[in-house]
PDB file of C-alpha atoms in Angstrom:
ATOM      1  CA  GLU A   1     125.068 127.969 118.513  1.00  0.00           C
ATOM      2  CA  VAL A   2     122.953 130.678 116.277  1.00  0.00           C
ATOM      3  CA  PRO A   3     121.364 132.840 119.124  1.00  0.00           C
ATOM      4  CA  LEU A   4     117.777 133.235 118.495  1.00  0.00           C
ATOM      5  CA  THR A   5     114.965 135.226 120.608  1.00  0.00           C
ATOM      6  CA  ILE A   6     111.865 133.225 120.893  1.00  0.00           C
ATOM      7  CA  GLU A   7     108.684 134.287 122.036  1.00  0.00           C
ATOM      8  CA  THR A   8     105.600 131.966 122.718  1.00  0.00           C
ATOM      9  CA  THR A   9     102.402 133.594 122.512  1.00  0.00           C
ATOM     10  CA  ARG A  10      99.049 131.682 123.728  1.00  0.00           C
ATOM     11  CA  LEU A  11      96.256 132.204 121.739  1.00  0.00           C
ATOM     12  CA  LYS A  12      92.517 131.079 121.314  1.00  0.00           C
ATOM     13  CA  HIS A  13      91.201 130.320 117.591  1.00  0.00           C
ATOM     14  CA  GLY A  14      87.704 128.857 118.519  1.00  0.00           C
ATOM     15  CA  GLY A  15      88.543 125.904 120.743  1.00  0.00           C
ATOM     16  CA  ALA A  16      90.988 124.854 118.631  1.00  0.00           C
ATOM     17  CA  SER A  17      94.113 124.076 119.665  1.00  0.00           C
ATOM     18  CA  GLY A  18      97.707 123.268 117.923  1.00  0.00           C
ATOM     19  CA  THR A  19     101.189 125.256 117.039  1.00  0.00           C
ATOM     20  CA  THR A  20     101.949 127.981 115.023  1.00  0.00           C
ATOM     21  CA  ILE A  21     105.834 128.373 114.011  1.00  0.00           C
ATOM     22  CA  ARG A  22     106.410 131.975 112.963  1.00  0.00           C
ATOM     23  CA  LEU A  23     109.917 132.604 111.165  1.00  0.00           C
ATOM     24  CA  GLU A  24     110.412 136.524 110.882  1.00  0.00           C
ATOM     25  CA  ASN A  25     113.240 138.849 109.601  1.00  0.00           C
ATOM     26  CA  LEU A  26     115.025 136.258 107.814  1.00  0.00           C
ATOM     27  CA  ASP A  27     118.593 137.741 106.575  1.00  0.00           C
ATOM     28  CA  SER A  28     118.276 135.815 102.762  1.00  0.00           C
ATOM     29  CA  HIS A  29     115.069 135.090 100.820  1.00  0.00           C
ATOM     30  CA  VAL A  30     113.556 131.418 100.604  1.00  0.00           C
ATOM     31  CA  THR A  31     113.865 130.641  97.412  1.00  0.00           C
ATOM     32  CA  HIS A  32     111.747 127.794  95.539  1.00  0.00           C
ATOM     33  CA  VAL A  33     113.963 125.152  96.483  1.00  0.00           C
ATOM     34  CA  ASP A  34     114.772 126.158 100.317  1.00  0.00           C
ATOM     35  CA  ALA A  35     110.662 125.603 100.532  1.00  0.00           C
ATOM     36  CA  ARG A  36     110.363 122.376  98.349  1.00  0.00           C
ATOM     37  CA  ARG A  37     112.917 120.773 100.878  1.00  0.00           C
ATOM     38  CA  LEU A  38     110.875 122.251 103.854  1.00  0.00           C
ATOM     39  CA  ALA A  39     107.711 120.943 102.273  1.00  0.00           C
ATOM     40  CA  ARG A  40     109.624 116.825 102.138  1.00  0.00           C
ATOM     41  CA  GLU A  41     110.305 117.223 105.315  1.00  0.00           C
ATOM     42  CA  LEU A  42     107.148 118.274 106.452  1.00  0.00           C
ATOM     43  CA  ILE A  43     105.415 115.289 104.442  1.00  0.00           C
ATOM     44  CA  LEU A  44     107.707 112.741 106.159  1.00  0.00           C
ATOM     45  CA  LEU A  45     106.962 113.895 109.498  1.00  0.00           C
ATOM     46  CA  ALA A  46     103.080 113.734 108.704  1.00  0.00           C
ATOM     47  CA  ASP A  47     100.195 111.456 109.029  1.00  0.00           C
ATOM     48  CA  PRO A  48     100.738 109.802 105.522  1.00  0.00           C
ATOM     49  CA  PHE A  49      96.969 109.509 104.839  1.00  0.00           C
ATOM     50  CA  GLY A  50      95.897 112.780 106.744  1.00  0.00           C
ATOM     51  CA  ASP A  51      92.476 111.493 108.404  1.00  0.00           C
ATOM     52  CA  SER A  52      93.705 110.286 111.659  1.00  0.00           C
ATOM     53  CA  PRO A  53      92.498 112.041 114.869  1.00  0.00           C
ATOM     54  CA  GLU A  54      95.715 111.156 116.412  1.00  0.00           C
ATOM     55  CA  GLY A  55      97.841 111.652 113.534  1.00  0.00           C
ATOM     56  CA  PHE A  56     100.116 114.894 112.899  1.00  0.00           C
ATOM     57  CA  LYS A  57      98.801 117.537 110.233  1.00  0.00           C
ATOM     58  CA  PRO A  58     101.614 119.833 109.297  1.00  0.00           C
ATOM     59  CA  THR A  59     100.298 122.844 107.318  1.00  0.00           C
ATOM     60  CA  LEU A  60     102.478 125.084 105.536  1.00  0.00           C
ATOM     61  CA  VAL A  61     101.483 128.316 104.779  1.00  0.00           C
ATOM     62  CA  ALA A  62     103.654 130.055 101.621  1.00  0.00           C
ATOM     63  CA  PRO A  63     101.598 132.306  99.479  1.00  0.00           C
ATOM     64  CA  GLU A  64     104.404 132.854  97.429  1.00  0.00           C
ATOM     65  CA  PHE A  65     104.674 128.899  96.474  1.00  0.00           C
ATOM     66  CA  ALA A  66     100.897 127.704  96.236  1.00  0.00           C
ATOM     67  CA  ASP A  67     102.013 124.418  94.363  1.00  0.00           C
ATOM     68  CA  ILE A  68     104.367 123.413  97.325  1.00  0.00           C
ATOM     69  CA  GLU A  69     101.544 124.574  99.692  1.00  0.00           C
ATOM     70  CA  LYS A  70      99.108 121.807  97.688  1.00  0.00           C
ATOM     71  CA  LEU A  71     102.132 119.234  97.675  1.00  0.00           C
ATOM     72  CA  VAL A  72     102.307 119.278 101.685  1.00  0.00           C
ATOM     73  CA  GLN A  73      98.417 118.899 102.184  1.00  0.00           C
ATOM     74  CA  LYS A  74      97.761 115.725  99.204  1.00  0.00           C
ATOM     75  CA  ARG A  75     101.421 113.777  99.973  1.00  0.00           C
ATOM     76  CA  TYR A  76     102.072 112.195  96.407  1.00  0.00           C
ATOM     77  CA  PHE A  77      99.248 110.465  95.950  1.00  0.00           C
ATOM     78  CA  ASP A  78      98.510 112.124  92.756  1.00  0.00           C
ATOM     79  CA  ASP A  79     101.684 110.768  91.458  1.00  0.00           C
ATOM     80  CA  ALA A  80     100.767 107.169  91.685  1.00  0.00           C
ATOM     81  CA  GLU A  81     100.579 105.313  88.487  1.00  0.00           C
ATOM     82  CA  TYR A  82      97.631 103.198  89.772  1.00  0.00           C
ATOM     83  CA  HIS A  83      95.020 103.578  92.622  1.00  0.00           C
ATOM     84  CA  LEU A  84      93.197 100.398  93.752  1.00  0.00           C
ATOM     85  CA  ILE A  85      90.258 100.772  95.196  1.00  0.00           C
ATOM     86  CA  ALA A  86      88.202  97.381  96.652  1.00  0.00           C
ATOM     87  CA  SER A  87      85.717  96.955  98.544  1.00  0.00           C
ATOM     88  CA  LEU A  88      84.039  94.303 100.825  1.00  0.00           C
ATOM     89  CA  ASP A  89      80.439  94.610 102.276  1.00  0.00           C
ATOM     90  CA  ASN A  90      78.630  92.844 105.233  1.00  0.00           C
ATOM     91  CA  GLN A  91      77.660  89.632 103.340  1.00  0.00           C
ATOM     92  CA  GLY A  92      81.197  88.984 102.559  1.00  0.00           C
ATOM     93  CA  LYS A  93      80.932  89.937  98.711  1.00  0.00           C
ATOM     94  CA  ALA A  94      83.852  92.483  97.297  1.00  0.00           C
ATOM     95  CA  VAL A  95      83.829  94.906  94.141  1.00  0.00           C
ATOM     96  CA  ALA A  96      87.293  96.439  93.128  1.00  0.00           C
ATOM     97  CA  SER A  97      88.150  99.420  90.577  1.00  0.00           C
ATOM     98  CA  VAL A  98      91.470 101.044  89.137  1.00  0.00           C
ATOM     99  CA  VAL A  99      91.989 104.041  88.202  1.00  0.00           C
ATOM    100  CA  ASP A 100      95.031 105.852  86.635  1.00  0.00           C
ATOM    101  CA  TRP A 101      96.781 108.938  87.640  1.00  0.00           C
ATOM    102  CA  GLN A 102      94.509 111.321  85.851  1.00  0.00           C
ATOM    103  CA  GLY A 103      91.287 109.624  87.637  1.00  0.00           C
ATOM    104  CA  LYS A 104      90.580 107.599  84.545  1.00  0.00           C
ATOM    105  CA  ILE A 105      88.848 103.994  85.664  1.00  0.00           C
ATOM    106  CA  LEU A 106      91.084 101.346  83.890  1.00  0.00           C
ATOM    107  CA  PHE A 107      89.406  97.904  85.200  1.00  0.00           C
ATOM    108  CA  ALA A 108      86.861  96.841  87.235  1.00  0.00           C
ATOM    109  CA  ALA A 109      86.058  93.863  89.167  1.00  0.00           C
ATOM    110  CA  ARG A 110      83.007  92.092  90.445  1.00  0.00           C
ATOM    111  CA  HIS A 111      83.364  89.631  93.408  1.00  0.00           C
ATOM    112  CA  SER A 112      83.711  86.677  91.013  1.00  0.00           C
ATOM    113  CA  ASP A 113      86.784  87.528  89.330  1.00  0.00           C
ATOM    114  CA  LEU A 114      88.406  88.526  92.870  1.00  0.00           C
ATOM    115  CA  THR A 115      87.938  85.171  93.903  1.00  0.00           C
ATOM    116  CA  GLY A 116      88.753  83.355  90.777  1.00  0.00           C
ATOM    117  CA  ASN A 117      85.709  81.554  90.073  1.00  0.00           C
ATOM    118  CA  ASP A 118      82.343  81.639  89.133  1.00  0.00           C
ATOM    119  CA  GLU A 119      80.909  80.376  92.746  1.00  0.00           C
ATOM    120  CA  GLY A 120      82.645  83.296  94.481  1.00  0.00           C
ATOM    121  CA  LYS A 121      82.838  82.174  97.787  1.00  0.00           C
ATOM    122  CA  PRO A 122      82.097  85.187 100.456  1.00  0.00           C
ATOM    123  CA  TYR A 123      84.916  86.304 102.254  1.00  0.00           C
ATOM    124  CA  GLN A 124      84.421  84.934 106.045  1.00  0.00           C
ATOM    125  CA  CYS A 125      85.228  88.654 107.786  1.00  0.00           C
ATOM    126  CA  PRO A 126      84.179  91.906 108.808  1.00  0.00           C
ATOM    127  CA  PRO A 127      83.632  94.784 105.957  1.00  0.00           C
ATOM    128  CA  ALA A 128      86.530  96.566 104.719  1.00  0.00           C
ATOM    129  CA  GLU A 129      87.998  98.900 101.799  1.00  0.00           C
ATOM    130  CA  LEU A 130      91.116  98.705 100.402  1.00  0.00           C
ATOM    131  CA  ASN A 131      93.002 101.598  98.828  1.00  0.00           C
ATOM    132  CA  LEU A 132      96.121 101.147  97.102  1.00  0.00           C
ATOM    133  CA  TRP A 133      98.311 103.666  95.324  1.00  0.00           C
ATOM    134  CA  VAL A 134     101.326 102.142  93.278  1.00  0.00           C
ATOM    135  CA  PHE A 135     103.680 104.166  91.872  1.00  0.00           C
ATOM    136  CA  ILE A 136     105.957 102.956  88.494  1.00  0.00           C
ATOM    137  CA  LEU A 137     109.680 104.242  90.209  1.00  0.00           C
ATOM    138  CA  ASP A 138     111.316 105.394  86.694  1.00  0.00           C
ATOM    139  CA  SER A 139     112.054 108.631  84.904  1.00  0.00           C
ATOM    140  CA  THR A 140     109.745 108.106  82.220  1.00  0.00           C
ATOM    141  CA  THR A 141     106.977 107.749  84.458  1.00  0.00           C
ATOM    142  CA  PHE A 142     108.151 110.788  86.202  1.00  0.00           C
ATOM    143  CA  SER A 143     108.757 113.169  83.265  1.00  0.00           C
ATOM    144  CA  THR A 144     105.045 113.781  83.495  1.00  0.00           C
ATOM    145  CA  ARG A 145     104.998 114.441  87.198  1.00  0.00           C
ATOM    146  CA  ASN A 146     105.646 117.220  89.634  1.00  0.00           C
ATOM    147  CA  SER A 147     107.537 115.359  92.144  1.00  0.00           C
ATOM    148  CA  SER A 148     110.776 113.856  91.386  1.00  0.00           C
ATOM    149  CA  ILE A 149     111.595 109.959  91.751  1.00  0.00           C
ATOM    150  CA  ASN A 150     113.802 110.468  94.778  1.00  0.00           C
ATOM    151  CA  GLU A 151     111.449 112.572  96.810  1.00  0.00           C
ATOM    152  CA  VAL A 152     108.958 109.899  96.451  1.00  0.00           C
ATOM    153  CA  ARG A 153     111.303 107.176  97.226  1.00  0.00           C
ATOM    154  CA  THR A 154     111.997 108.276 100.210  1.00  0.00           C
ATOM    155  CA  TRP A 155     108.518 108.862 101.200  1.00  0.00           C
ATOM    156  CA  LEU A 156     107.447 105.259 100.254  1.00  0.00           C
ATOM    157  CA  GLY A 157     110.635 104.163 102.365  1.00  0.00           C
ATOM    158  CA  SER A 158     109.119 105.857 105.837  1.00  0.00           C
ATOM    159  CA  PHE A 159     105.251 104.656 104.736  1.00  0.00           C
ATOM    160  CA  GLY A 160     105.244 102.379 102.104  1.00  0.00           C
ATOM    161  CA  GLY A 161     103.536  99.142 102.716  1.00  0.00           C
ATOM    162  CA  ILE A 162     100.248  98.434 103.314  1.00  0.00           C
ATOM    163  CA  HIS A 163      98.493  99.701 106.645  1.00  0.00           C
ATOM    164  CA  LEU A 164      95.807  97.818 108.359  1.00  0.00           C
ATOM    165  CA  TYR A 165      93.246 100.005 110.539  1.00  0.00           C
ATOM    166  CA  GLN A 166      90.603  98.718 112.820  1.00  0.00           C
ATOM    167  CA  ASN A 167      87.661 100.870 113.467  1.00  0.00           C
ATOM    168  CA  GLY A 168      89.834 104.153 112.931  1.00  0.00           C
ATOM    169  CA  ILE A 169      92.804 103.218 114.605  1.00  0.00           C
ATOM    170  CA  ARG A 170      95.567 102.110 113.102  1.00  0.00           C
ATOM    171  CA  VAL A 171      96.810  98.620 114.176  1.00  0.00           C
ATOM    172  CA  SER A 172     100.660  97.931 114.028  1.00  0.00           C
ATOM    173  CA  PRO A 173     102.878  96.565 112.677  1.00  0.00           C
ATOM    174  CA  TYR A 174     100.713  96.135 109.837  1.00  0.00           C
ATOM    175  CA  GLY A 175     102.537  98.639 107.259  1.00  0.00           C
ATOM    176  CA  ASP A 176     105.466  98.837 109.147  1.00  0.00           C
ATOM    177  CA  PRO A 177     109.018  98.979 107.681  1.00  0.00           C
ATOM    178  CA  ALA A 178     110.162  95.138 106.922  1.00  0.00           C
ATOM    179  CA  ASN A 179     106.329  94.029 107.716  1.00  0.00           C
ATOM    180  CA  ASP A 180     105.191  92.749 104.551  1.00  0.00           C
ATOM    181  CA  TRP A 181     101.901  90.582 106.072  1.00  0.00           C
ATOM    182  CA  LEU A 182     100.451  90.346 102.586  1.00  0.00           C
ATOM    183  CA  ASP A 183     103.478  88.845 100.844  1.00  0.00           C
ATOM    184  CA  LEU A 184     104.200  91.651  97.959  1.00  0.00           C
ATOM    185  CA  ASN A 185     107.639  91.050  98.016  1.00  0.00           C
ATOM    186  CA  LEU A 186     107.570  87.162  97.975  1.00  0.00           C
ATOM    187  CA  ARG A 187     105.026  87.381  95.256  1.00  0.00           C
ATOM    188  CA  ARG A 188     107.128  89.826  93.131  1.00  0.00           C
ATOM    189  CA  VAL A 189     110.424  87.458  93.635  1.00  0.00           C
ATOM    190  CA  ARG A 190     108.840  84.904  92.154  1.00  0.00           C
ATOM    191  CA  ASN A 191     106.679  86.426  89.731  1.00  0.00           C
ATOM    192  CA  PRO A 192     108.355  89.967  89.192  1.00  0.00           C
ATOM    193  CA  GLU A 193     106.521  90.846  85.910  1.00  0.00           C
ATOM    194  CA  GLU A 194     103.766  93.886  86.605  1.00  0.00           C
ATOM    195  CA  ARG A 195     104.054  92.749  90.653  1.00  0.00           C
ATOM    196  CA  PRO A 196     104.160  95.933  93.044  1.00  0.00           C
ATOM    197  CA  SER A 197     106.377  95.621  95.974  1.00  0.00           C
ATOM    198  CA  THR A 198     106.700  97.341  99.685  1.00  0.00           C
ATOM    199  CA  ASN A 199     109.100  99.752  98.308  1.00  0.00           C
ATOM    200  CA  THR A 200     106.293 101.141  95.303  1.00  0.00           C
ATOM    201  CA  VAL A 201     103.406 101.102  97.121  1.00  0.00           C
ATOM    202  CA  ILE A 202     101.323 102.339  99.963  1.00  0.00           C
ATOM    203  CA  GLY A 203      97.884 101.723 100.942  1.00  0.00           C
ATOM    204  CA  ARG A 204      95.962 100.615 103.752  1.00  0.00           C
ATOM    205  CA  ILE A 205      92.610  98.300 104.757  1.00  0.00           C
ATOM    206  CA  VAL A 206      90.179 100.131 107.118  1.00  0.00           C
ATOM    207  CA  VAL A 207      88.009  97.900 108.945  1.00  0.00           C
ATOM    208  CA  SER A 208      84.590  98.573 110.528  1.00  0.00           C
ATOM    209  CA  ASP A 209      84.504  95.689 113.188  1.00  0.00           C
ATOM    210  CA  ARG A 210      81.762  96.510 115.478  1.00  0.00           C
ATOM    211  CA  GLU A 211      81.394  92.829 116.387  1.00  0.00           C
ATOM    212  CA  ASP A 212      85.188  92.495 117.466  1.00  0.00           C
ATOM    213  CA  LEU A 213      85.883  89.496 115.029  1.00  0.00           C
ATOM    214  CA  LEU A 214      89.206  90.589 114.653  1.00  0.00           C
ATOM    215  CA  VAL A 215      91.118  90.036 118.036  1.00  0.00           C
ATOM    216  CA  GLN A 216      94.312  91.470 118.599  1.00  0.00           C
ATOM    217  CA  LYS A 217      97.116  89.832 120.899  1.00  0.00           C
ATOM    218  CA  THR A 218      97.764  90.678 124.672  1.00  0.00           C
ATOM    219  CA  ASP A 219     100.218  92.949 123.861  1.00  0.00           C
ATOM    220  CA  ARG A 220      98.752  94.897 121.141  1.00  0.00           C
ATOM    221  CA  SER A 221     101.593  93.721 118.135  1.00  0.00           C
ATOM    222  CA  GLY A 222      98.777  92.611 115.424  1.00  0.00           C
ATOM    223  CA  PHE A 223      96.370  90.084 115.433  1.00  0.00           C
ATOM    224  CA  ILE A 224      95.325  86.580 116.640  1.00  0.00           C
ATOM    225  CA  GLU A 225      95.720  84.975 113.597  1.00  0.00           C
ATOM    226  CA  THR A 226      91.773  83.720 113.264  1.00  0.00           C
ATOM    227  CA  GLU A 227      89.554  82.807 110.739  1.00  0.00           C
ATOM    228  CA  ALA A 228      88.333  85.732 110.703  1.00  0.00           C
ATOM    229  CA  PHE A 229      92.128  87.561 110.008  1.00  0.00           C
ATOM    230  CA  HIS A 230      93.088  84.787 107.418  1.00  0.00           C
ATOM    231  CA  GLU A 231      89.951  86.033 105.614  1.00  0.00           C
ATOM    232  CA  LEU A 232      90.336  89.458 105.546  1.00  0.00           C
ATOM    233  CA  ARG A 233      94.195  88.593 104.294  1.00  0.00           C
ATOM    234  CA  ARG A 234      92.508  86.671 101.393  1.00  0.00           C
ATOM    235  CA  PHE A 235      90.511  90.007 100.509  1.00  0.00           C
ATOM    236  CA  ALA A 236      93.817  91.980 100.179  1.00  0.00           C
ATOM    237  CA  ILE A 237      95.457  89.559  98.142  1.00  0.00           C
ATOM    238  CA  ASP A 238      92.747  88.625  95.963  1.00  0.00           C
ATOM    239  CA  ALA A 239      92.250  92.354  95.069  1.00  0.00           C
ATOM    240  CA  THR A 240      96.522  92.860  94.494  1.00  0.00           C
ATOM    241  CA  GLU A 241      96.443  89.437  92.464  1.00  0.00           C
ATOM    242  CA  TRP A 242      93.664  90.993  90.280  1.00  0.00           C
ATOM    243  CA  LEU A 243      95.478  93.904  89.547  1.00  0.00           C
ATOM    244  CA  ALA A 244      98.468  92.230  88.516  1.00  0.00           C
ATOM    245  CA  LYS A 245      96.754  90.305  85.962  1.00  0.00           C
ATOM    246  CA  ARG A 246      95.043  92.990  84.546  1.00  0.00           C
ATOM    247  CA  ARG A 247      98.307  94.815  84.201  1.00  0.00           C
ATOM    248  CA  MET A 248      99.650  91.821  83.164  1.00  0.00           C
ATOM    249  CA  GLU A 249      97.293  91.740  80.301  1.00  0.00           C
ATOM    250  CA  VAL A 250      97.478  95.264  79.144  1.00  0.00           C
ATOM    251  CA  ALA A 251     101.733  94.509  79.173  1.00  0.00           C
ATOM    252  CA  GLN A 252     100.990  91.722  76.881  1.00  0.00           C
ATOM    253  CA  VAL A 253      99.121  93.862  74.280  1.00  0.00           C
ATOM    254  CA  ARG A 254     101.653  96.732  74.300  1.00  0.00           C
ATOM    255  CA  ARG A 255     104.452  94.186  73.833  1.00  0.00           C
ATOM    256  CA  ALA A 256     102.689  92.775  70.745  1.00  0.00           C
ATOM    257  CA  LYS A 257     102.581  96.037  69.064  1.00  0.00           C
ATOM    258  CA  GLU A 258     105.805  96.662  70.108  1.00  0.00           C
ATOM    259  CA  ARG A 259     106.743  93.569  68.043  1.00  0.00           C
ATOM    260  CA  SER A 260     104.295  94.266  65.178  1.00  0.00           C
ATOM    261  CA  ALA A 261     106.121  97.986  64.928  1.00  0.00           C
ATOM    262  CA  ALA A 262     109.306  96.668  65.137  1.00  0.00           C
ATOM    263  CA  LEU A 263     108.631  93.910  62.200  1.00  0.00           C
ATOM    264  CA  ALA A 264     107.195  96.712  60.179  1.00  0.00           C
ATOM    265  CA  ASP A 265     110.547  98.717  60.636  1.00  0.00           C
ATOM    266  CA  VAL A 266     112.847  95.785  59.666  1.00  0.00           C
ATOM    267  CA  LYS A 267     110.773  94.932  56.453  1.00  0.00           C
ATOM    268  CA  PRO A 268     111.800  97.470  54.350  1.00  0.00           C
ATOM    269  CA  SER A 269     115.212  97.705  55.772  1.00  0.00           C
ATOM    270  CA  LYS A 270     115.749  94.169  54.800  1.00  0.00           C
ATOM    271  CA  GLN A 271     114.365  94.418  51.411  1.00  0.00           C
ATOM    272  CA  ALA A 272     116.722  97.100  50.565  1.00  0.00           C
ATOM    273  CA  LEU A 273     119.383  95.324  51.728  1.00  0.00           C
ATOM    274  CA  LEU A 274     118.569  92.297  49.677  1.00  0.00           C
ATOM    275  CA  ASP A 275     117.713  94.599  46.300  1.00  0.00           C
ATOM    276  CA  ALA A 276     121.423  96.008  47.324  1.00  0.00           C
ATOM    277  CA  ILE A 277     122.939  92.382  47.366  1.00  0.00           C
ATOM    278  CA  ASP A 278     121.547  91.333  43.906  1.00  0.00           C
ATOM    279  CA  LYS A 279     123.145  94.342  42.416  1.00  0.00           C
ATOM    280  CA  ALA A 280     126.625  92.955  43.883  1.00  0.00           C
ATOM    281  CA  PRO A 281     129.234  91.523  41.490  1.00  0.00           C
ATOM    282  CA  PRO A 282     128.007  87.617  40.716  1.00  0.00           C
ATOM    283  CA  LYS A 283     131.523  86.352  42.451  1.00  0.00           C
ATOM    284  CA  VAL A 284     130.542  88.044  45.610  1.00  0.00           C
ATOM    285  CA  ARG A 285     127.083  88.111  45.766  1.00  0.00           C
ATOM    286  CA  GLU A 286     126.783  84.325  47.104  1.00  0.00           C
ATOM    287  CA  LYS A 287     129.143  85.013  50.127  1.00  0.00           C
ATOM    288  CA  ILE A 288     127.422  88.161  50.818  1.00  0.00           C
ATOM    289  CA  LYS A 289     124.155  86.315  51.093  1.00  0.00           C
ATOM    290  CA  ARG A 290     125.276  83.161  52.882  1.00  0.00           C
ATOM    291  CA  ALA A 291     126.737  85.905  55.217  1.00  0.00           C
ATOM    292  CA  LEU A 292     123.169  87.451  55.977  1.00  0.00           C
TER     293      LEU A 292
END
């Protein structure tokens, strides 16, 4: 409905390919709000992890809005409260660590910590690496972030969940909307405290499977559920459960401190009340004490 003159020019840039869209001679200035809306739409179009050869990688060039340029490049990963990194070597041994949104290491785990026993039975599957970003979607957490809760929630609605890559190629449907192949939501319902859901996480498992131990179905809709697949799934579940336990321990310590602080606040107030009652006339003093 709006008359536009569209000019197409083919240019060579050292063998690189792609499309550049330029908007020129606009009637009104692009505001910070406009640029942020554009950035949000580009992020929703982009490959979330940004390193797939087949993925769409939009770049926003807006020197006046350098912070928004970086947002399109980095997505919302910097706003995650926790980043879980777990790796599995070719001997089936795993290690894991968790860093906070400032990059500080909070927890670290050996193989036996993840498996939950001293024997530490190796995982019978190809080497893999799990990266999981956990978001706390509340106003208190996002008071220190550059993005808004709604922006991140929309992004997670499109890309949330744990995606699976085999030898650099993403395998569907793992990580698709409504595909909770690690039962994150089910385990959250059973024990909701400090556990993430597909609505609050984004992550991926990258498997280096040179011996083709993971076999895709003939219609390419996921893997045949062999022992190797079940072991890979066990590795991912053990890592997320370990994170949930560590978060639970931190929450229990925090609640214990809050209870101690509450008791410390109540004690002088209670004593002041008792002192006031003792000064009351004898006829009403007992009635007030019983009511108290």
